[in-house]
Coordinates of C-alpha atoms in Angstrom, one line a residue:
M1 CA 28.6 -20.7 -0.7
S2 CA 29.6 -21.9 2.4
P3 CA 27.1 -22.4 5.5
A4 CA 28.2 -20.4 7.6
Q5 CA 28.3 -17.4 4.8
I6 CA 24.4 -18.8 4.3
K7 CA 23.9 -18.2 8.3
K8 CA 25.5 -14.5 8.9
M9 CA 23.1 -13.3 5.8
L10 CA 19.8 -14.7 7.7
T11 CA 21.2 -12.8 11.1
Q12 CA 21.4 -9.7 8.5
G13 CA 18.1 -10.5 7.3
I14 CA 17.9 -11.0 4.0
V15 CA 19.5 -13.8 2.0
D16 CA 20.6 -12.8 -1.4
A17 CA 18.4 -15.8 -3.6
Q18 CA 21.1 -15.5 -6.9
A19 CA 23.7 -16.8 -4.4
V20 CA 22.5 -19.2 -2.1
S21 CA 20.1 -22.1 -3.6
E22 CA 16.6 -22.2 -2.5
Q23 CA 17.5 -25.9 -0.9
E24 CA 20.8 -24.5 1.1
A25 CA 18.6 -21.4 2.6
L26 CA 15.9 -23.5 3.9
E27 CA 18.5 -25.8 5.4
A28 CA 20.4 -23.6 6.8
A29 CA 17.5 -21.7 8.3
T30 CA 16.4 -24.5 9.3
E31 CA 19.3 -25.5 10.9
A32 CA 19.4 -21.6 12.5
G33 CA 16.4 -22.6 14.4
L34 CA 14.2 -20.9 12.1
A35 CA 11.0 -21.9 10.9
A36 CA 10.8 -21.8 7.1
F37 CA 8.0 -21.7 4.5
V38 CA 8.6 -20.9 0.4
V39 CA 5.8 -18.5 -0.8
D40 CA 5.8 -20.2 -4.6
C41 CA 4.7 -16.6 -6.9
D42 CA 5.3 -18.2 -9.8
R43 CA 1.7 -17.7 -10.7
A44 CA 1.0 -14.3 -9.7
R45 CA 0.5 -12.1 -11.6
N46 CA -0.6 -9.3 -9.1
R47 CA -0.2 -8.1 -5.5
S48 CA -3.4 -10.0 -4.6
A49 CA -2.1 -13.1 -5.7
V50 CA 1.4 -12.5 -4.3
L51 CA -0.2 -12.2 -1.0
R52 CA -2.7 -15.3 -1.3
A53 CA 0.6 -17.0 -2.0
V54 CA 2.1 -15.7 1.2
V55 CA -1.2 -16.9 3.3
K56 CA -0.9 -20.1 1.6
A57 CA 2.7 -21.0 2.5
I58 CA 2.3 -19.5 6.0
D59 CA -1.0 -21.4 6.8
Y60 CA -2.8 -17.6 8.0
P61 CA -5.9 -17.8 9.1
E62 CA -9.0 -16.7 6.3
Y63 CA -9.6 -13.5 7.8
F64 CA -6.2 -12.3 6.5
G65 CA -6.9 -8.5 5.1
G66 CA -5.1 -8.9 1.8
N67 CA -3.5 -5.8 1.7
L68 CA -0.1 -4.5 3.0
D69 CA -0.6 -3.5 6.5
A70 CA -2.1 -7.0 6.8
L71 CA 0.8 -8.8 5.4
Y72 CA 2.6 -6.8 8.0
D73 CA 0.3 -7.5 10.6
G74 CA 0.2 -11.8 9.7
L75 CA 4.1 -11.8 9.6
C76 CA 4.5 -10.0 13.2
D77 CA 2.2 -12.7 14.5
T78 CA 3.7 -15.8 13.0
L79 CA 6.9 -14.3 14.0
T80 CA 6.2 -13.9 17.7
D81 CA 4.6 -17.4 17.7
Q82 CA 7.9 -19.1 16.4
K83 CA 10.4 -19.7 18.9
E84 CA 14.0 -18.8 17.4
G85 CA 12.4 -16.9 14.2
L86 CA 10.9 -17.3 10.8
F87 CA 12.5 -17.5 7.2
L88 CA 10.5 -17.1 3.7
W89 CA 12.0 -17.5 0.5
F90 CA 9.7 -16.1 -2.4
R91 CA 10.3 -18.4 -5.1
H92 CA 10.4 -16.7 -8.9
L93 CA 8.5 -13.5 -7.9
H94 CA 7.5 -12.0 -11.3
S95 CA 8.6 -8.5 -10.3
G96 CA 9.4 -7.8 -14.2
D97 CA 5.7 -8.0 -14.9
P98 CA 4.4 -4.2 -15.1
A99 CA 1.6 -5.1 -12.5
L100 CA 4.2 -6.2 -10.4
S101 CA 7.6 -4.3 -10.7
E102 CA 6.2 -1.6 -7.8
D103 CA 4.3 -4.2 -5.4
A104 CA 7.6 -6.3 -5.5
Q105 CA 9.2 -3.0 -3.8
A106 CA 6.7 -2.8 -1.3
I107 CA 6.4 -6.8 -0.2
Q108 CA 10.7 -6.4 0.5
A109 CA 9.9 -3.0 2.5
V110 CA 7.6 -4.6 4.3
C111 CA 9.8 -8.1 4.9
D112 CA 12.5 -5.3 6.0
D113 CA 10.0 -3.6 8.4
V114 CA 9.1 -7.5 9.7
V115 CA 12.6 -7.6 10.2
E116 CA 13.2 -4.9 12.5
F117 CA 9.9 -6.1 14.2
G118 CA 12.0 -9.5 14.9
Q119 CA 15.0 -7.4 16.0
N120 CA 13.1 -5.5 18.8
N121 CA 11.5 -8.5 19.9
E122 CA 14.2 -10.9 20.4
R123 CA 13.3 -12.9 16.9
R124 CA 14.6 -13.2 13.7
F125 CA 13.0 -12.6 10.2
A126 CA 14.9 -13.7 7.0
Y127 CA 14.1 -14.0 3.9
A128 CA 15.0 -14.1 0.1
I129 CA 13.3 -12.7 -2.9
Q130 CA 14.0 -15.3 -6.3
H131 CA 13.1 -12.1 -8.2
A132 CA 11.9 -13.3 -12.2
G133 CA 11.1 -11.8 -15.1
A134 CA 8.1 -11.0 -17.1
H135 CA 5.7 -13.9 -17.0
P136 CA 5.6 -15.2 -20.8
D137 CA 2.6 -13.7 -23.0
P138 CA -0.2 -16.5 -23.8
E139 CA -0.2 -18.4 -26.4
P140 CA -3.1 -18.1 -28.5
G141 CA -6.1 -21.1 -28.4
V142 CA -4.2 -22.3 -25.2
D143 CA -6.1 -22.4 -22.2
P144 CA -3.7 -21.0 -19.2
T145 CA -3.1 -23.4 -16.7
P146 CA -5.6 -23.3 -13.4
Y147 CA -3.9 -21.4 -10.4
S148 CA -4.4 -25.0 -8.9
G149 CA -1.9 -26.4 -11.2
R150 CA -4.3 -29.1 -12.4
E151 CA -4.7 -30.3 -15.7
E152 CA -8.8 -30.3 -16.6
S153 CA -8.6 -33.6 -17.2
E154 CA -7.3 -34.8 -12.9
T155 CA -10.3 -32.9 -12.1

């Protein structure tokens, strides 16, 4: 996909994560003057974990409320703090998990509302959601990787 096509998606609010690579989208967002962040949702198994991933990516304050209203408020506040706007790439949102399927739609609806907020406040908000299927079932006898991503031998 050409950089011009990606920039057009950025102005529309949603970037098709199937048509564009993460790197291409981040580069185009940066060139367009948007602050760009990657929200790593790979280990998130519920809405709360996805929201924690957003908090971690954008470096929200500790008093983040942890619900969809707080997500909206936090994104709007972050958006207004930016000179031009904001771009989020949601990496590996496991919308195929039963616990996340409805929440993934709700998170997308919040992002759509933030796009509208940005348009009304002379800022641009755009996002991409890289959907992933369900998490693999745990293997018997194998401990899951800690959420921090570090192996126990590294501590």
